[in-house]
Coordinates of C-alpha atoms in Angstrom, one line a residue:
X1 CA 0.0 0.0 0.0
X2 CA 1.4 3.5 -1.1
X3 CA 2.0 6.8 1.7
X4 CA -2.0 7.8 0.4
X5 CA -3.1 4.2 0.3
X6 CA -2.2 4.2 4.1
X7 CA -3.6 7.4 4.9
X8 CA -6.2 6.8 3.8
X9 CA -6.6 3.4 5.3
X10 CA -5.8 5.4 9.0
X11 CA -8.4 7.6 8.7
X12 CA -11.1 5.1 7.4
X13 CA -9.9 3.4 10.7
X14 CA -10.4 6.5 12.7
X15 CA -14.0 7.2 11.1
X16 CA -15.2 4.1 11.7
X17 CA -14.0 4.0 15.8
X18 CA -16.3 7.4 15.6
X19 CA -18.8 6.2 14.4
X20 CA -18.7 3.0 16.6
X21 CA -17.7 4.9 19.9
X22 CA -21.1 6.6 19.7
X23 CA -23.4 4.3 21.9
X24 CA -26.4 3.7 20.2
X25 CA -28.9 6.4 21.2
X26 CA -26.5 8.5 19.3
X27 CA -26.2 6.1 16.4
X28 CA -29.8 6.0 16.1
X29 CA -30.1 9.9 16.4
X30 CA -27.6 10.3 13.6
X31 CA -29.5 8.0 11.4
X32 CA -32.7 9.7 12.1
X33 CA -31.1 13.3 11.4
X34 CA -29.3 12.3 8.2
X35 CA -25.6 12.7 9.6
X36 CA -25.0 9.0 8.4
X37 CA -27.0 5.9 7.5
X38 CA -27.7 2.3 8.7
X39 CA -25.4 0.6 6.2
X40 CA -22.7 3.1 6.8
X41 CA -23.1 1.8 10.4
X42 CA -23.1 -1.7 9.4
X43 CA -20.3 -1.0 7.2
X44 CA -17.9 0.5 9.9
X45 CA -18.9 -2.7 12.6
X46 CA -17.9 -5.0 10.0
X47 CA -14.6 -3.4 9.3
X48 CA -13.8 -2.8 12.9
X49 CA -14.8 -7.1 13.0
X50 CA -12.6 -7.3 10.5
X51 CA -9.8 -6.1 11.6
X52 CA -9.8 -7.1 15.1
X53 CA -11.6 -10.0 16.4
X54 CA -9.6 -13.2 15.4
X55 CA -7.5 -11.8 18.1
X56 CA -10.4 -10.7 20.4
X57 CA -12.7 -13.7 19.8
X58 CA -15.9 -11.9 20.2
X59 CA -18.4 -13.1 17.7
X60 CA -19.0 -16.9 17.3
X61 CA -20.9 -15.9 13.6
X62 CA -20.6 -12.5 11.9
X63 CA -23.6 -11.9 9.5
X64 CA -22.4 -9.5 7.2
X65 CA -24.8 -10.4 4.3
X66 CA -27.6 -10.3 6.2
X67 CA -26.8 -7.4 8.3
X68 CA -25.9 -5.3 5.5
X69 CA -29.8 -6.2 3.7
X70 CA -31.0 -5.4 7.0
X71 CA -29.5 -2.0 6.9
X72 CA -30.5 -1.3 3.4
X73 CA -34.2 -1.9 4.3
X74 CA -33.8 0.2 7.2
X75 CA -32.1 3.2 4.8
X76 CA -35.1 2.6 2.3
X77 CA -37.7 2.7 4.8
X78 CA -36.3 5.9 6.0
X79 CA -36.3 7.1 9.6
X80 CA -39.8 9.3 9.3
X81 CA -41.8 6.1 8.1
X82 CA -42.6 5.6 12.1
X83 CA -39.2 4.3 12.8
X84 CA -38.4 2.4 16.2
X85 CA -36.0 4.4 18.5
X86 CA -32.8 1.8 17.3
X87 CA -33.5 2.3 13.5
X88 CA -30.5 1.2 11.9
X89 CA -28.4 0.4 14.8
X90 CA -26.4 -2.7 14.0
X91 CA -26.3 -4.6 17.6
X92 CA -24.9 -8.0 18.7
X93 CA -26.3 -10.6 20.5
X94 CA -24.9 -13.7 23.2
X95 CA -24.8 -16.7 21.2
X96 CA -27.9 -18.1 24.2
X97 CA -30.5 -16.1 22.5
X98 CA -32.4 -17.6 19.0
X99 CA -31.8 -15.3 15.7
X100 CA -33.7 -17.4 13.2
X101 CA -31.5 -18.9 10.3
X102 CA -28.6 -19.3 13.0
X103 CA -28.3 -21.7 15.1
X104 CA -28.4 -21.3 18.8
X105 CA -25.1 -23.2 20.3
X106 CA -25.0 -22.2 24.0
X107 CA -21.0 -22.1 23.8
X108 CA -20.9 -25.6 22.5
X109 CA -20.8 -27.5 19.6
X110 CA -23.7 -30.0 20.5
X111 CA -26.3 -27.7 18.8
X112 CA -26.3 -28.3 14.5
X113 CA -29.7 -27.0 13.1
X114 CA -30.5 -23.5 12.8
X115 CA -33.5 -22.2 14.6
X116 CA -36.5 -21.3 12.8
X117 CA -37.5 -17.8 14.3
X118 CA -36.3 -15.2 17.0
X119 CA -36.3 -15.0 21.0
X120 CA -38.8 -12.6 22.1
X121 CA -35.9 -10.2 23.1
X122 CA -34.4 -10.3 19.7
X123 CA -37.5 -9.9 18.6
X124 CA -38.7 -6.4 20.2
X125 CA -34.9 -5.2 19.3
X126 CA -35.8 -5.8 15.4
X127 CA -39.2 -3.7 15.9
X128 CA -37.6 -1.1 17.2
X129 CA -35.6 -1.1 13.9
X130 CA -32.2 -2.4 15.2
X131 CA -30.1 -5.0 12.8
X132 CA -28.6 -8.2 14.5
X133 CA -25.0 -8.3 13.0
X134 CA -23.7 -11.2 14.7
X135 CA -23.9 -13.5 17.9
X136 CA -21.5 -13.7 20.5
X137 CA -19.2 -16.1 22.5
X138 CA -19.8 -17.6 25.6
X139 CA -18.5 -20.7 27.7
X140 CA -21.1 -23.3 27.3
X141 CA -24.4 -23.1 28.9
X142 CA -23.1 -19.8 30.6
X143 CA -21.7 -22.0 33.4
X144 CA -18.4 -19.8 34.2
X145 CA -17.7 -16.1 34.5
X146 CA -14.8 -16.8 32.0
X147 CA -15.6 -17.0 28.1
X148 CA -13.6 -19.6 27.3
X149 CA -15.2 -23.3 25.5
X150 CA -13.3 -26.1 23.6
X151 CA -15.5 -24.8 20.5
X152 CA -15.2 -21.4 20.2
X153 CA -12.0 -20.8 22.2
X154 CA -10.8 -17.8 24.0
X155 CA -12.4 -14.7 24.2
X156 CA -9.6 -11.8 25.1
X157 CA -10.4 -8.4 26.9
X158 CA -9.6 -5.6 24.8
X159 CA -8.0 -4.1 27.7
X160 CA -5.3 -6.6 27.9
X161 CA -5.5 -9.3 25.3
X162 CA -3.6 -11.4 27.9
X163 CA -6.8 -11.1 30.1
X164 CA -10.2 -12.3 30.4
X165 CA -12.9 -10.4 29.5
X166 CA -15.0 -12.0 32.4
X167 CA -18.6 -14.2 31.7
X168 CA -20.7 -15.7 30.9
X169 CA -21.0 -12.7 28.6
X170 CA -17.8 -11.7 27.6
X171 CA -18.4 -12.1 23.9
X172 CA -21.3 -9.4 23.9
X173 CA -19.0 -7.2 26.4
X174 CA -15.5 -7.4 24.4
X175 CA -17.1 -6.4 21.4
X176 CA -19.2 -3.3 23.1
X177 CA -15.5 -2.1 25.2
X178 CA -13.6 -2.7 21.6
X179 CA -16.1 -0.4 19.9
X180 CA -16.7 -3.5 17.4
X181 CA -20.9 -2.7 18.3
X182 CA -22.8 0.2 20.4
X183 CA -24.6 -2.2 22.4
X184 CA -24.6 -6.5 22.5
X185 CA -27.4 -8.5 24.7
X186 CA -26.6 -10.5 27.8
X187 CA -27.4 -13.1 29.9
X188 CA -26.8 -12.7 33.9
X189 CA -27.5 -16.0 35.6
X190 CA -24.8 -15.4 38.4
X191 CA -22.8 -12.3 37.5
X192 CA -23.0 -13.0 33.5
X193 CA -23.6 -9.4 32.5
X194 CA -22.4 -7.4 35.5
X195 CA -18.7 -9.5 36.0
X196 CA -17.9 -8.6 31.9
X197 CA -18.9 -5.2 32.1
X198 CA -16.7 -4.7 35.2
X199 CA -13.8 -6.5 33.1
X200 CA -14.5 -4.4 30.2
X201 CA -15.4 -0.8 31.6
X202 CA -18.8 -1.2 30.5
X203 CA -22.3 -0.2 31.9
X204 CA -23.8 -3.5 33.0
X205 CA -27.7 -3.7 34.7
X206 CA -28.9 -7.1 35.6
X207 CA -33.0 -6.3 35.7
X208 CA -35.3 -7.3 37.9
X209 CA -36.7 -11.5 37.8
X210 CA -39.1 -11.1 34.9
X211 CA -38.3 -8.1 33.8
X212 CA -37.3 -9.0 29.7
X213 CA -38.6 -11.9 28.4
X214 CA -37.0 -15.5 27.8
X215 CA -39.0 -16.6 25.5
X216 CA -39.5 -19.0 23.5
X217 CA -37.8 -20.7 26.3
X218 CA -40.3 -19.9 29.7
X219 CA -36.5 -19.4 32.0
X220 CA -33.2 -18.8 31.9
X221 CA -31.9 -21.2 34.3
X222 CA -34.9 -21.2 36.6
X223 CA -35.4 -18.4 38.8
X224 CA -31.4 -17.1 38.3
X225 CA -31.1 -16.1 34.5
X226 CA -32.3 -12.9 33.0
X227 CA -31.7 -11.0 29.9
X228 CA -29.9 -7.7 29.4
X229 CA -27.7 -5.5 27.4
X230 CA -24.1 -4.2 27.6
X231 CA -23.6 -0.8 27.1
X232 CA -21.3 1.8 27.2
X233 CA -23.1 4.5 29.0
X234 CA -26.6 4.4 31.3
X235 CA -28.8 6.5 29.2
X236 CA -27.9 3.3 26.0
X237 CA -28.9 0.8 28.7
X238 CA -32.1 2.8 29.2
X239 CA -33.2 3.1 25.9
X240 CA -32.5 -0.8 25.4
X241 CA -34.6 -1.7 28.2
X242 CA -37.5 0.6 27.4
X243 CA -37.5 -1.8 23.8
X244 CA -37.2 -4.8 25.9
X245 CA -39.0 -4.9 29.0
X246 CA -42.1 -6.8 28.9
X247 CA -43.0 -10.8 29.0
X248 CA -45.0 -13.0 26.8
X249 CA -47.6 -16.0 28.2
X250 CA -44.3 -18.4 27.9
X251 CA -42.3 -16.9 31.0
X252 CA -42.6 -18.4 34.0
X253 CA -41.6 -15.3 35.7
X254 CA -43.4 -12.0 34.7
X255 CA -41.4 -8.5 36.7
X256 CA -44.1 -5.8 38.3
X257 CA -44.5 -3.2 35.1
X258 CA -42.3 0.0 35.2
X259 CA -44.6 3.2 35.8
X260 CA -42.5 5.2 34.0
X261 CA -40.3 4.7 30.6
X262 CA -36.5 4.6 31.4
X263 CA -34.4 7.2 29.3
X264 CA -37.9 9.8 30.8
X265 CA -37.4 8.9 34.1
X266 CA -33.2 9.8 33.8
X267 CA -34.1 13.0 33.1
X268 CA -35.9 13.3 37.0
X269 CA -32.7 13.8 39.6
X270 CA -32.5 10.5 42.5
X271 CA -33.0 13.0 45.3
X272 CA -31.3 12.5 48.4
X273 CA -31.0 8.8 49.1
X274 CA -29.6 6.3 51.9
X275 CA -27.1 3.8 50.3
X276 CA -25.1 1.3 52.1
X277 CA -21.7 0.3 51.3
X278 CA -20.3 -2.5 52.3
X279 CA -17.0 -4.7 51.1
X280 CA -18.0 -7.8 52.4
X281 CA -18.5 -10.6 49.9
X282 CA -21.6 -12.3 49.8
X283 CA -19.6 -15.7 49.5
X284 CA -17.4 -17.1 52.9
X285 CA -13.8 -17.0 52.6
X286 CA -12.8 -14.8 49.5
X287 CA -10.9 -11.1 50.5
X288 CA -11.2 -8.3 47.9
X289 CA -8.4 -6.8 45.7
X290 CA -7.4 -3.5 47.6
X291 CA -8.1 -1.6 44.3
X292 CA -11.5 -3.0 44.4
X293 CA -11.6 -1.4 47.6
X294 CA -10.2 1.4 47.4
X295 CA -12.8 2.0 44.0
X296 CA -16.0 1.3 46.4
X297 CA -14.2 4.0 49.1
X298 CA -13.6 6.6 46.1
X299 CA -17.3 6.0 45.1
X300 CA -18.5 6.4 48.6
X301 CA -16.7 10.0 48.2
X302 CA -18.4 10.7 45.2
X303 CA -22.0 9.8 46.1
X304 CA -21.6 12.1 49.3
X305 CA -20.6 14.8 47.2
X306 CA -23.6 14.3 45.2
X307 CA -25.6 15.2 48.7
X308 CA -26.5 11.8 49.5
X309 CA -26.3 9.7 52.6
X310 CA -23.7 7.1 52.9
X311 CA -22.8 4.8 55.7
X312 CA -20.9 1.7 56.2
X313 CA -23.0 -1.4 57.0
X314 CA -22.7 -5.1 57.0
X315 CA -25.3 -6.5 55.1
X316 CA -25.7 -10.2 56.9
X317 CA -26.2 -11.6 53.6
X318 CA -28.0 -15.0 53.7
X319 CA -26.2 -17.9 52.6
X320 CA -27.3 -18.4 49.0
X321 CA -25.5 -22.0 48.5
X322 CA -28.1 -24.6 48.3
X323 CA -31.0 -22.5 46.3
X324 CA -28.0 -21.8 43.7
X325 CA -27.1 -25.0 43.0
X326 CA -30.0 -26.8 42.6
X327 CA -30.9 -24.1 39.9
X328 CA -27.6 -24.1 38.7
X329 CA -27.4 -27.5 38.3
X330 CA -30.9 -27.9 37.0
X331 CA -30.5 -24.7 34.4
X332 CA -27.6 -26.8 32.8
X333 CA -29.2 -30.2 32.7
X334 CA -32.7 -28.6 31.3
X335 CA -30.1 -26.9 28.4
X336 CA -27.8 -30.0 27.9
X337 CA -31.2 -32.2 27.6
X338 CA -32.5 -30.2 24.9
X339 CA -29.3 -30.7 22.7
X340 CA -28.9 -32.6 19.3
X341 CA -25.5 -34.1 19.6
X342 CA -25.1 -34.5 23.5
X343 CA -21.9 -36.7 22.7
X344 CA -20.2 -33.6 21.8
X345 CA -21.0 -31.8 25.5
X346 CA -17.5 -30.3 26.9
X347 CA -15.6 -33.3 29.4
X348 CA -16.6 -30.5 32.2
X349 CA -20.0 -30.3 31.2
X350 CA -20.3 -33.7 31.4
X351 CA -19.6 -33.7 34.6
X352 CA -21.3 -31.0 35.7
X353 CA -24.0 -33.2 34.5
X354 CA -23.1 -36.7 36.5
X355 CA -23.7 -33.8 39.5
X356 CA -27.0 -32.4 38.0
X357 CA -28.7 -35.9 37.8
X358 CA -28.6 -36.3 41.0
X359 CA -30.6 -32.8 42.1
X360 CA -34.4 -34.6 41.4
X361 CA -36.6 -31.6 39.8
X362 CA -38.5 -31.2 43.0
X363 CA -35.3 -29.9 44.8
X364 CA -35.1 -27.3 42.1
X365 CA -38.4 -26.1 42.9
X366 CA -37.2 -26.1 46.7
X367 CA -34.6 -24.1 45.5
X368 CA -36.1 -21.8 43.8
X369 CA -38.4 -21.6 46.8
X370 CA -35.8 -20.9 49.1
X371 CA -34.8 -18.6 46.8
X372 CA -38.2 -16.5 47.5
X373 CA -37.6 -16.6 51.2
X374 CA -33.9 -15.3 50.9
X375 CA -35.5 -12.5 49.2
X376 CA -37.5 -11.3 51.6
X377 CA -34.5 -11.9 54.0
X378 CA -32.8 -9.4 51.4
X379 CA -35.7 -7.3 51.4
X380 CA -34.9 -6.1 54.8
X381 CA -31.5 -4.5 54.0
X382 CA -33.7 -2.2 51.7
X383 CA -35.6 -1.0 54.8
X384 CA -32.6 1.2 56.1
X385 CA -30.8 2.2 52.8
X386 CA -32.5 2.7 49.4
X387 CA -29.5 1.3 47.8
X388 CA -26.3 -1.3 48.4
X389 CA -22.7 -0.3 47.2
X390 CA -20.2 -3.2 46.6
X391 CA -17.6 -4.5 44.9
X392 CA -18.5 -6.4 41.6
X393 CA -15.4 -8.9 42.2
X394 CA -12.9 -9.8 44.6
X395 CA -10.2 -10.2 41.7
X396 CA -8.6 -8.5 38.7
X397 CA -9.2 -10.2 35.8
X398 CA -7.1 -13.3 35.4
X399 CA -4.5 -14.6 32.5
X400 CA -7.1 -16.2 29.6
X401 CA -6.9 -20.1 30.1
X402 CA -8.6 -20.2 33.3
X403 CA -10.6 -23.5 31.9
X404 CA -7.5 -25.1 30.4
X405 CA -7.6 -28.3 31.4
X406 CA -9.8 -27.4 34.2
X407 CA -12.2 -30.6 35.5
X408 CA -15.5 -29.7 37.7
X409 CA -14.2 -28.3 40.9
X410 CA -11.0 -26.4 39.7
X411 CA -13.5 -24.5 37.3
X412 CA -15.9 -23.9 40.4
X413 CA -12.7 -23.0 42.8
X414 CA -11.5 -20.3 40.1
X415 CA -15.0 -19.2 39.7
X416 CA -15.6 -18.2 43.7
X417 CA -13.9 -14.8 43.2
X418 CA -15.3 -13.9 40.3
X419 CA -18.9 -14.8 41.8
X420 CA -18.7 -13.3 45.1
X421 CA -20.4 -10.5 45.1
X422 CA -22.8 -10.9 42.2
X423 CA -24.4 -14.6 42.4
X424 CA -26.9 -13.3 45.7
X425 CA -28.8 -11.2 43.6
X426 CA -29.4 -14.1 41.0
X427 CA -30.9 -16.2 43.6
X428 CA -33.4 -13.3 45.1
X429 CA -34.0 -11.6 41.7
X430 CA -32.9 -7.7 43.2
X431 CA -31.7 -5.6 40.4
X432 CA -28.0 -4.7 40.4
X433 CA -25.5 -3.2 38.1
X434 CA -21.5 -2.9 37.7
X435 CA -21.0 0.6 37.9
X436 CA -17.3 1.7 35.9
X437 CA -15.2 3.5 38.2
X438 CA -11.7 4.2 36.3
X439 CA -9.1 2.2 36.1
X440 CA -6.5 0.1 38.0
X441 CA -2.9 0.1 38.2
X442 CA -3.1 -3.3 35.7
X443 CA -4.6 -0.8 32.8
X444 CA -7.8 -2.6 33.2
X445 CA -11.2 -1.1 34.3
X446 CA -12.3 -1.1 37.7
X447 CA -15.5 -1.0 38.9
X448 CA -18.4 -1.3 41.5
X449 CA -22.1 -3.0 41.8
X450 CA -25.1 -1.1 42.8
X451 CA -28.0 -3.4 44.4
X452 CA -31.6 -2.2 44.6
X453 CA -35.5 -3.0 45.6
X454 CA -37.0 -5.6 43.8
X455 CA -38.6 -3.8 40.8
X456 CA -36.4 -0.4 41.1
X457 CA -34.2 -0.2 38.6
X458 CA -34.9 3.1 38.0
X459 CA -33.4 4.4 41.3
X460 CA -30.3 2.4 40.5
X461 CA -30.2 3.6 37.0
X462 CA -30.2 7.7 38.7
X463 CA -27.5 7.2 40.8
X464 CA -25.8 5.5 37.9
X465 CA -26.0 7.9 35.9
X466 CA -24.9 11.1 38.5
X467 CA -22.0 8.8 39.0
X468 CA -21.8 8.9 34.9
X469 CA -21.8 12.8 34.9
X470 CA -19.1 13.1 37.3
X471 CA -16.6 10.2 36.3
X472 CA -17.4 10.3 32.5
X473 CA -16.3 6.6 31.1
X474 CA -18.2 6.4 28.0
X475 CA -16.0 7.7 25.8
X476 CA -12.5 6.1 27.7
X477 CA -11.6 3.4 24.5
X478 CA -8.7 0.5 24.7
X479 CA -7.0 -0.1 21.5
X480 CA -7.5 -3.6 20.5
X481 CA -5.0 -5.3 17.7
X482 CA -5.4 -5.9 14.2
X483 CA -5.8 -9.3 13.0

């Protein structure tokens, strides 16, 4: 390539991280106003894919042909035609949620025949005019906060390509911190959208029990799993869950409807609230990073500054164990069951499932039962604070090749740090989100979990964002490699 041939090669580069570094309320206002189209948008993801994920390991499909269609019928419908509030937003989406003509691998390699139509989340996101360029990575079945499978490999955090990008949703949050998307979808079934975000500098909300819909399927691991995006700022988060709140007759689990619309009720201020802080993981036995500390102290400063009321507590979590597991393990055998080729399961999700066949589907249902009463233990804590500040994990995030050669229990043993603070809120369905809050020593983002009410997200998603407005971190961008 000539001296203009690389010029002009630098600066495509440079327009494309623009356009990509946008979040996708602004995305979708650009393509509204003119300023650029949908398959300019598509266009730029694709390069930016292109260029940098057979290092990253993001996507487990790219659908470039289909994405770019998609965005030409977006252009020719034209934004005033009653478009949705993503029109034209190319978005990405965890390789655990149906996109019809793809099929739906979990992670794995078990799974061979596309699916015929989309999840309900996927769904709402194409009515609101967004275009699904590609599904994500994930370990298989969601079963580790590490993205990491014997299909699909490793997935690198484009912070440190050394590092994990956490999971179960590190595909989804690798490409949204790389600027390869605006926004990807989630799953949190223990941590899975809140322990990549905090890995990847993201905004990360897991919503209320019942808040988006699993459909087709009627859970997401029982009681534990819900659905979410990753997101670079809180207002993007917003607008996604304003397109994807809501439940269909299939869920089991159906969240108390908002009373207001999320990006409107950002614009009302929290007031002065009561909010707990606490360091204290919710699981025996694991100590916290000082610099995950020290990022829950500096946030305590901040939130005072913002006028509100912030004490020290100790939580006296209740011991979530048992009602975990039995979901846990009966979440992963209701996944594995449903396989085509069950012979070609992971050795470690094998044996995960010689441990699932023992839990008898009633003690699921006493799980999830228990889970209900540990709620209302939870529930309590909410009585003298309106919110809970923590850390998201005890630990930096580790070298990739956690799951090398990892059986069963050295997978669970690596996983207890990563899960410590994050899991709890699974079993009693409380909203909570990993907060960005700079960045460590390491390079790599740091980060802390706000925990609400059942069915007050809102509250969470205010104090997020006057955090946002005083720490900006939207715009903070790693430099991934080229391919």
């Amino acid at each position: 390539m000539d001296e203009d041939g690389v010029r002009r090669h630098g600066q495509q580069d440079r327009d494309d991280a623009e356009l990509m570094f946008q979040g996708v309320a602004r995305q979708a206002e650009w393509v509204r106003t003119g300023k650029t189209t949908s398959r300019a948008l598509v266009e730029a993801a694709l390069r930016r894919i292109a260029r940098t994920d057979a290092v990253l390991g993001a996507f487990r499909v790219v659908l470039a042909e289909q994405a770019l269609a998609e965005a030409d019928a977006r252009d020719a419908d034209g934004p005033e035609n009653g478009a949705g509030p993503l029109h034209g937003v190319p978005i990405a989406v965890k390789d655990e949620l149906d996109v019809a003509g793809q099929v739906t691998t979990f992670g794995g390699s078990a799974n061979r025949t596309p699916v015929t139509a989309d999840s309900e989340a996927v769904r709402r996101l194409r009515a609101a005019g967004a275009v699904v360029i590609g599904k994500t990575t994930m370990p298989e079945f969601g079963q580790w906060p590490f993205t990491e499978s014997a299909a699909h490999g490793h997935t690198r955090n484009p912070w440190d390509t050394t590092r994990t990008p956490g999971g179960s949703s590190g595909g989804s949050a690798a490409a949204v911190a790389a600027g390869l998307v605006g926004a990807a979808l989630g799953g949190d079934g223990g941590g899975s959208i809140r322990i990549p975000a905090a890995c990847c500098g993201l905004f990360g909300l897991k919503p209320q029990r019942g808040r988006v819909s699993t459909a087709p399927n009627p859970h997401l691991w029982y009681a534990l799993g819900t659905v979410g995006p990753l997101t670079r700022s809180v207002g993007d988060a917003a607008l996604l869950y304003d397109v994807l709140a809501g439940t269909t007759p299939a869920d089991r689990w159906s969240a108390r409807p908002a009373t207001t619309r999320w990006v409107a009720a950002l614009e009302t201020p929290p007031g002065r609230l009561r909010i707990g802080y606490s360091v204290k993981p919710a699981v025996p036995g694991v100590r916290p990073h000082p610099e995950h500390v020290g990022a829950v102290l500096e946030s305590v400063r901040a939130l005072r500054e913002l006028g509100h009321d912030v004490r020290e507590v100790d939580p006296r979590y209740p011991d979530a164990t048992a009602p975990f597991a039995a979901q846990f393990c009966g979440g992963v055998r209701a996944e594995a069951d449903a396989v085509e080729r069950p012979d070609l399961l992971e050795r470690r999700t094998r044996q995960t499932l010689a441990l699932a066949r023992l839990v008898p589907e009633s003690a699921v249902e006493r799980g999830i039962r228990a889970g209900e009463r540990l709620a209302e233990r939870a529930d309590r804590m909410f009585t003298t604070m309106d919110l809970l500040l923590t850390p998201v994990v005890a630990g930096r995030p580790r070298p990739v090749g956690a799951l090398d050669g990892a059986g069963l229990l050295t997978a669970l043993a690596r996983s207890r740090p990563m899960v410590a603070y994050t899991a709890l809120w699974n079993v009693t369905g409380h909203p909570a989100a990993s907060v960005p809050a700079g960045l460590g020593e390491d390079g790599l983002p740091l980060a802390v979990q706000l925990v609400g009410r059942r069915d007050d997200e809102v509250t969470l998603l205010r104090v997020a964002a006057q955090l946002e407005e005083v720490r900006p971190w939207a715009q903070r961008r790693p430099r991934p490699p080229s391919a």
